[in-house]
mmCIF file of C-alpha atoms and ligand atoms in Angstrom:
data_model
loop_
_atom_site.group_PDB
_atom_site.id
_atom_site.type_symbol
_atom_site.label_atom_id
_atom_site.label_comp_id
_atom_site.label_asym_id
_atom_site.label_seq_id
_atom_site.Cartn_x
_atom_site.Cartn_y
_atom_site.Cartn_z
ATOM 1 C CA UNK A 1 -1.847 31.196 -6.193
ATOM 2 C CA UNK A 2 -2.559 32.257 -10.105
ATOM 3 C CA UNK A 3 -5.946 33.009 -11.419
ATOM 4 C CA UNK A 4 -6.317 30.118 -13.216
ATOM 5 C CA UNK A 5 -5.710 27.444 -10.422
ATOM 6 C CA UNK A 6 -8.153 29.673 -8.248
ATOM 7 C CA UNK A 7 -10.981 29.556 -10.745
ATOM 8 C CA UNK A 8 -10.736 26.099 -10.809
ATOM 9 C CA UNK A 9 -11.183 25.566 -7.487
ATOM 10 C CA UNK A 10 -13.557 28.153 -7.201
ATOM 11 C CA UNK A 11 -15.383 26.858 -10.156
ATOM 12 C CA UNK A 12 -14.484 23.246 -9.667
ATOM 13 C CA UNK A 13 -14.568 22.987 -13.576
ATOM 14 C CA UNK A 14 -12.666 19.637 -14.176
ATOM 15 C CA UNK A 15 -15.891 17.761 -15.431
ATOM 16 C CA UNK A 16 -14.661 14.210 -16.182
ATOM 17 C CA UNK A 17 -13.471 11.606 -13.677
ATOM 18 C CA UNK A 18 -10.359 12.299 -11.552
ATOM 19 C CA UNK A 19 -8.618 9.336 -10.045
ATOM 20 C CA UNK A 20 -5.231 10.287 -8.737
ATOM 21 C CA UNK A 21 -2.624 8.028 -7.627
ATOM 22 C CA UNK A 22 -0.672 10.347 -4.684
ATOM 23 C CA UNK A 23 2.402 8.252 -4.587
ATOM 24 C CA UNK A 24 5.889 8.355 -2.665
ATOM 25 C CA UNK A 25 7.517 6.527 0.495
ATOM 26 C CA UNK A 26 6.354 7.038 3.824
ATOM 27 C CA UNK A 27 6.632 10.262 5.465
ATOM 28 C CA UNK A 28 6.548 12.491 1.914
ATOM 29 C CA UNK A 29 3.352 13.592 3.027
ATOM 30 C CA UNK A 30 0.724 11.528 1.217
ATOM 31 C CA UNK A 31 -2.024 12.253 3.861
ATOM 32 C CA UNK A 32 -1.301 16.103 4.168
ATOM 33 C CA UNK A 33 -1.763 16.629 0.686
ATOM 34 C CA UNK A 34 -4.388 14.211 0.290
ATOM 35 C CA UNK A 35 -6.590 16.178 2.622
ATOM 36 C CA UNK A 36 -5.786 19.537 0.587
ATOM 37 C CA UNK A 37 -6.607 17.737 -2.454
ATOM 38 C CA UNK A 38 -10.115 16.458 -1.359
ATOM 39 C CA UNK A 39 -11.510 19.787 -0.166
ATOM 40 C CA UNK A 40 -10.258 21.817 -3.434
ATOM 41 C CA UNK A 41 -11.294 19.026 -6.041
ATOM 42 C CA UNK A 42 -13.983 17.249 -4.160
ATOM 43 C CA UNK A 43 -12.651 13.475 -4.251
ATOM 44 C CA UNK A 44 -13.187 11.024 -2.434
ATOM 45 C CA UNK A 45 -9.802 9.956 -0.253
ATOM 46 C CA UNK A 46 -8.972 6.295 0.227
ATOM 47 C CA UNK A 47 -5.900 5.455 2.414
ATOM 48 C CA UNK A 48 -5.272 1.549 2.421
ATOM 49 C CA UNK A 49 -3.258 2.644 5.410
ATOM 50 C CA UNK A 50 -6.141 4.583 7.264
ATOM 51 C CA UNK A 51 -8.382 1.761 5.899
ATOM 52 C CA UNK A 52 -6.351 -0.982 7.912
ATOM 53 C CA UNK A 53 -5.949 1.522 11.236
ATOM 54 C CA UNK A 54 -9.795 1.250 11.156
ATOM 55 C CA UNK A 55 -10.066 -2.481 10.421
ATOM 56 C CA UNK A 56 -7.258 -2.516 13.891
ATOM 57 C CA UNK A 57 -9.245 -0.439 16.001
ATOM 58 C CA UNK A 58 -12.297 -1.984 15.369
ATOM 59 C CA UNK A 59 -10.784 -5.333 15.600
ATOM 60 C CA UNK A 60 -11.828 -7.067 12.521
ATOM 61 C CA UNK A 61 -10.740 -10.046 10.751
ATOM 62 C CA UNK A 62 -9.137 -7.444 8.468
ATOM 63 C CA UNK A 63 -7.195 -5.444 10.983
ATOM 64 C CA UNK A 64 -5.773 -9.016 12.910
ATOM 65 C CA UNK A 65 -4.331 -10.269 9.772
ATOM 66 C CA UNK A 66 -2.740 -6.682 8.814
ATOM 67 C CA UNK A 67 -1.817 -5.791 12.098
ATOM 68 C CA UNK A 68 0.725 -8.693 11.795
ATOM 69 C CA UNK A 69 2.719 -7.260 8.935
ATOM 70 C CA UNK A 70 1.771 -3.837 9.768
ATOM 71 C CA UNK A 71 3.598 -3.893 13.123
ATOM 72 C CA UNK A 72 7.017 -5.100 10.706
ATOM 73 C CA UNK A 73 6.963 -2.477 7.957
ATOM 74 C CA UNK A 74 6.015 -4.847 6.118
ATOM 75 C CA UNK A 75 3.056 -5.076 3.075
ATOM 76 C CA UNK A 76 -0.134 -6.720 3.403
ATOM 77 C CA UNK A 77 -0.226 -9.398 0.675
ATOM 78 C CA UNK A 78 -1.347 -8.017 -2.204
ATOM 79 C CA UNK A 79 -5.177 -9.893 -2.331
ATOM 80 C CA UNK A 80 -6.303 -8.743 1.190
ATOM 81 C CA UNK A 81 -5.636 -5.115 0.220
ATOM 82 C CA UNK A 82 -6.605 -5.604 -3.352
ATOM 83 C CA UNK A 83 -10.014 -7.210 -2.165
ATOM 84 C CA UNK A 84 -9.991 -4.190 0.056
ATOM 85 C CA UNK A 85 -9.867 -1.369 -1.755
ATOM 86 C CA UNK A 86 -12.406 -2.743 -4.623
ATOM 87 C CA UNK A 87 -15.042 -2.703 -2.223
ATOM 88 C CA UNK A 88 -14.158 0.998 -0.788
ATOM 89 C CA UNK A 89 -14.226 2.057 -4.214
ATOM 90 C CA UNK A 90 -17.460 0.393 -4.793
ATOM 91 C CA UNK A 91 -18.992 2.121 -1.871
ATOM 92 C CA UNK A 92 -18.994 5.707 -3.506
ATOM 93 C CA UNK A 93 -20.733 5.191 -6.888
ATOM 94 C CA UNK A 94 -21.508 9.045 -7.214
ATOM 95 C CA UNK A 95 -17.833 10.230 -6.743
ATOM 96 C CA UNK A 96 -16.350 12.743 -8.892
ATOM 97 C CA UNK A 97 -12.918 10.841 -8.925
ATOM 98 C CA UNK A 98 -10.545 9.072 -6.641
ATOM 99 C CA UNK A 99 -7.009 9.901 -4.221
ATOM 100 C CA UNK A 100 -5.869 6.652 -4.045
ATOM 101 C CA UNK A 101 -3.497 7.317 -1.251
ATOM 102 C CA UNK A 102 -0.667 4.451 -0.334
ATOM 103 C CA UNK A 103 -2.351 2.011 -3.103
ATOM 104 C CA UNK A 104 -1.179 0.534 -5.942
ATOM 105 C CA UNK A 105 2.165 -0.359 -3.674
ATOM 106 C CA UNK A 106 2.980 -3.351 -6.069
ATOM 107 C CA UNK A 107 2.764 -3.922 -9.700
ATOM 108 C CA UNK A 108 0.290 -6.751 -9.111
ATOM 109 C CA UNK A 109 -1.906 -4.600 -7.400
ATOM 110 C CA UNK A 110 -1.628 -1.341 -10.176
ATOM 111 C CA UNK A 111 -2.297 -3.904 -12.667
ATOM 112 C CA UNK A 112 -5.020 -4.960 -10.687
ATOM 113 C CA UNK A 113 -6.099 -1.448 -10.295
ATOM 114 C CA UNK A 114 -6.022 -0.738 -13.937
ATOM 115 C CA UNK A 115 -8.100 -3.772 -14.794
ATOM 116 C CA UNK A 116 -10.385 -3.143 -11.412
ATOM 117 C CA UNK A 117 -11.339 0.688 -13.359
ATOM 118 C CA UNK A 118 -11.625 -0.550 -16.835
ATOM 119 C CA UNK A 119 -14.043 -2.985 -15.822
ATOM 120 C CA UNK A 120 -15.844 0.353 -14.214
ATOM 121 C CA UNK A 121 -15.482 2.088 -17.210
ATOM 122 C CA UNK A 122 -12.591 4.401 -15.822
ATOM 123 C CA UNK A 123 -9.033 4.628 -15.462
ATOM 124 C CA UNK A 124 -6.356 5.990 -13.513
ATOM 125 C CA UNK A 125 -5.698 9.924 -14.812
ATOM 126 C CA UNK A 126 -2.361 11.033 -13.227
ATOM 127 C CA UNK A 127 0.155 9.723 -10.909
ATOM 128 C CA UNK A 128 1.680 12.286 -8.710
ATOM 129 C CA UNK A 129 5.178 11.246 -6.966
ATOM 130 C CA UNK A 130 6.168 13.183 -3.993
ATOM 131 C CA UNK A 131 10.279 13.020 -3.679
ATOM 132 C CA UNK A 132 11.540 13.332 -0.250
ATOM 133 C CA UNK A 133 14.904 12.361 0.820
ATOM 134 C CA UNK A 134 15.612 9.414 3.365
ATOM 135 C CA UNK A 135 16.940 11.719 6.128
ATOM 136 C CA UNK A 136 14.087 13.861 5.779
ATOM 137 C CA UNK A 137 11.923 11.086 5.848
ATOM 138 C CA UNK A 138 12.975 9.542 8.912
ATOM 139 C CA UNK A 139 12.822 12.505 10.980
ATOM 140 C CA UNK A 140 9.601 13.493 9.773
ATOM 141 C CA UNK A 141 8.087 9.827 10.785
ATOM 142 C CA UNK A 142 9.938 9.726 13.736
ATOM 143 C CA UNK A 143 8.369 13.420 14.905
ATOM 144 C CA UNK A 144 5.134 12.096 14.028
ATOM 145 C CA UNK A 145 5.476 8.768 15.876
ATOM 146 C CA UNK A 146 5.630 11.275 19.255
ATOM 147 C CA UNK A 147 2.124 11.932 19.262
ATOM 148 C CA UNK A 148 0.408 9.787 16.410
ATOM 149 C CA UNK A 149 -0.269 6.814 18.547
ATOM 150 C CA UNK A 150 1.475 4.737 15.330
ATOM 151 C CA UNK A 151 3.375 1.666 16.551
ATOM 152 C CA UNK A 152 5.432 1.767 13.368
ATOM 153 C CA UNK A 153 6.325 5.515 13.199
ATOM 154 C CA UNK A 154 7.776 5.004 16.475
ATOM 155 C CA UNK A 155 11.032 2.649 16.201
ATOM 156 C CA UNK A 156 13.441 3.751 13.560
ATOM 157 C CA UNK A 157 14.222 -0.101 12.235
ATOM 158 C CA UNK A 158 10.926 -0.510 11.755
ATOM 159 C CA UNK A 159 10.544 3.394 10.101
ATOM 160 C CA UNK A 160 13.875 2.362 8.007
ATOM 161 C CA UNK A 161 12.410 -1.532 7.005
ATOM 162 C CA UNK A 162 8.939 0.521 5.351
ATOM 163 C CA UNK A 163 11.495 2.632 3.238
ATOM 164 C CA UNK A 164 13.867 -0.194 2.269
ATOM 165 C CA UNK A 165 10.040 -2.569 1.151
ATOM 166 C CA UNK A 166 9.227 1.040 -0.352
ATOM 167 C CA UNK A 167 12.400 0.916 -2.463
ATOM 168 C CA UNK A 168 12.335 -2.656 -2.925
ATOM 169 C CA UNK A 169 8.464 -3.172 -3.965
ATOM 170 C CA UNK A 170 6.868 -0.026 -4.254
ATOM 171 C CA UNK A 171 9.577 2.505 -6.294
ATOM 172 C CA UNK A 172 8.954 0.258 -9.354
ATOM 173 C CA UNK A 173 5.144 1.608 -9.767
ATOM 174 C CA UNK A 174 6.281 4.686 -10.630
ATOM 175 C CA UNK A 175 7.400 2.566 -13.987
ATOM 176 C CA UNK A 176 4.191 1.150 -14.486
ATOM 177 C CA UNK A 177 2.387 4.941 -14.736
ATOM 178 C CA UNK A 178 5.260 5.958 -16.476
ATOM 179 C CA UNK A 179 4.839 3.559 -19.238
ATOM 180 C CA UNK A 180 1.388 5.045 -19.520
ATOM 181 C CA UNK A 181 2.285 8.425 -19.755
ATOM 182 C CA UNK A 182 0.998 9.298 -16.686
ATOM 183 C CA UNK A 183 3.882 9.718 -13.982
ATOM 184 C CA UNK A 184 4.637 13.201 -13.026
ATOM 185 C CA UNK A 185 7.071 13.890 -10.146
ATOM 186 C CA UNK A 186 7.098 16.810 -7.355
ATOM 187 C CA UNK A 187 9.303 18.111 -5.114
ATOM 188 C CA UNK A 188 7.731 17.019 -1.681
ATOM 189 C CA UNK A 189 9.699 19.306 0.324
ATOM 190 C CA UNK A 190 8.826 22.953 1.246
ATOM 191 C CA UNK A 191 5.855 24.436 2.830
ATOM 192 C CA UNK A 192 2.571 22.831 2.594
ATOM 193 C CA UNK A 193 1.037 25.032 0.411
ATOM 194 C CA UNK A 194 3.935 25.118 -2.028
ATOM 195 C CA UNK A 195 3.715 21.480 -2.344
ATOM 196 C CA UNK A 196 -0.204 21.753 -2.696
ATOM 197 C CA UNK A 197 0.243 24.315 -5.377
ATOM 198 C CA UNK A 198 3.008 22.172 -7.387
ATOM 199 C CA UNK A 199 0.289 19.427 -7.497
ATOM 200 C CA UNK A 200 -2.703 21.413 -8.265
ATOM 201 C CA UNK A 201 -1.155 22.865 -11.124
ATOM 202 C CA UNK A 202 -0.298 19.691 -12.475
ATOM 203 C CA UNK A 203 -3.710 18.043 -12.128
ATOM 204 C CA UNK A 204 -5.062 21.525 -13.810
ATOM 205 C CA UNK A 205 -2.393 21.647 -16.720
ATOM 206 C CA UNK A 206 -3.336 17.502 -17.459
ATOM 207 C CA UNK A 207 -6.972 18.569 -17.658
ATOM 208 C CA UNK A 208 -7.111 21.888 -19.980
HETATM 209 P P1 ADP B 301 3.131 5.173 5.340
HETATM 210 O O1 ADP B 301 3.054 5.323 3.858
HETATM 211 O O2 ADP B 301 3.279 6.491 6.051
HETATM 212 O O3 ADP B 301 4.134 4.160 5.755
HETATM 213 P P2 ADP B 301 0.454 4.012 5.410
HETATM 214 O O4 ADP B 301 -0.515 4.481 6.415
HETATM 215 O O5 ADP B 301 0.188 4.311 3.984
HETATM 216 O O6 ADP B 301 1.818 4.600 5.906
HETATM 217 O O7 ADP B 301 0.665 2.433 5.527
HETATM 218 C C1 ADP B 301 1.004 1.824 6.740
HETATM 219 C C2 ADP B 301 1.202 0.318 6.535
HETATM 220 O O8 ADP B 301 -0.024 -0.269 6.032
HETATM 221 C C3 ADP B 301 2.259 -0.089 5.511
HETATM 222 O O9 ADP B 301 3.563 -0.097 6.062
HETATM 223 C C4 ADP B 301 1.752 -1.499 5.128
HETATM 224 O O10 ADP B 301 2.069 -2.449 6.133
HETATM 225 C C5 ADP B 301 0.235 -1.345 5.132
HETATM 226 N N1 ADP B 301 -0.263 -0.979 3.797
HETATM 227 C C6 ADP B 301 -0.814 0.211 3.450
HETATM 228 N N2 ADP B 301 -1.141 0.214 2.143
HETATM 229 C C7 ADP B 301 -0.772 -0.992 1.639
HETATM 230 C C8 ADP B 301 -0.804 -1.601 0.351
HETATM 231 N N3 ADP B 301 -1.314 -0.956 -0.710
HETATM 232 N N4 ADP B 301 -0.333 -2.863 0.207
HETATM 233 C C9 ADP B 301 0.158 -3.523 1.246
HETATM 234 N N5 ADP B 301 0.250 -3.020 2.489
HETATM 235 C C10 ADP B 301 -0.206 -1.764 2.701
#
């Protein structure tokens, strides 16, 4: 790792509000990273997926309704989540910034987003995109699926339906941050630290 990534972390000098999109279809490694990302630049993580496991478990009103497209690949409409995640972000007043982790997965809901953190006085800072290929993908959710307890890493149609909605709905966000300036794509395969380092260094270069 160079110097000036380590000072940063060592440091944690980035002084002005960090929210991160961590985008890129299931399996890319969204969670790995995310969990890198929170220790080094002290964020606070929200997963609209974990968020909805939780809402399952506990068997909320929430989790019942999700469940049912959950268990097909497919999205949760856009309001439920949206609702969702405005009150998780609410909860943390004092945080330094935000991983937003499988959210915005529709252009309704990163417009949403966008008007959700202006209204907060704050806005999204970087998108970071995580290319995997399909292949890769499916074998990585399908290894996972063995011992993850996940209903819908576990049957390839169902594994194959999340990256054909991911295509379909979720691809065309990328545009969105794009348009803004803000996209920036990384390989998503190697080890885990290479992949951390690609995306440190770009969250360090995009706040010099
Ligand atoms: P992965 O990205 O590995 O497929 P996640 O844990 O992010 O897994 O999401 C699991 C499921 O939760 C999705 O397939 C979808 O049904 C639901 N979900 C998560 N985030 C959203 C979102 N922003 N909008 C709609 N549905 C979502």
């Amino acid at each position: 790792m160079n110097v000036f990534l380590q000072a940063i972390i060592h440091y944690n000098i980035i002084d002005k509000m960090l929210n991160i999109v961590l985008f890129g279809p299931p399996g890319a490694g969204k969670g790995t990273q995310s969990q890198k990302l929170v220790d080094t630049f002290k964020l606070v993580h929200l997963s609209t997926g974990d968020i909805f496991r939780y809402n399952i478990k506990n068997s909320t009103e929430l989790g019942i309704l999700a469940k049912s497209f959950m268990d097909k690949g497919n999205l949760v409409p856009d309001e439920v989540t949206i609702n969702m995640l405005e009150a998780e972000v609410l909860k943390y007043p004092d945080a330094k910034g935000f991983i937003f982790d499988g959210f915005p997965r529709t252009i309704a809901q990163a417009e949403a987003l966008d008007k959700f953190l202006e209204s907060n006085n704050t806005s999204i800072s970087l998108m970071l995109a995580l290319q995997v290929d399909e292949e890769e993908l499916i074998s990585r959710l399908l290894l996972r699926g063995k011992d993850s307890g996940r209903a819908d890493d576990t049957d390839e149609s169902i594994i194959r339906n999340r990256i054909k909605v991911y295509n379909e709905q979720t691809a065309v966000a990328a545009d969105f941050y794009n348009k803004q300036g803000k996209f920036h794509s990384i390989n998503g395969v190697g080890s885990i630290d290479d992949i951390f380092e690609r995306l440190s260094s770009i969250i360090v270069e995009k706040n010099r």
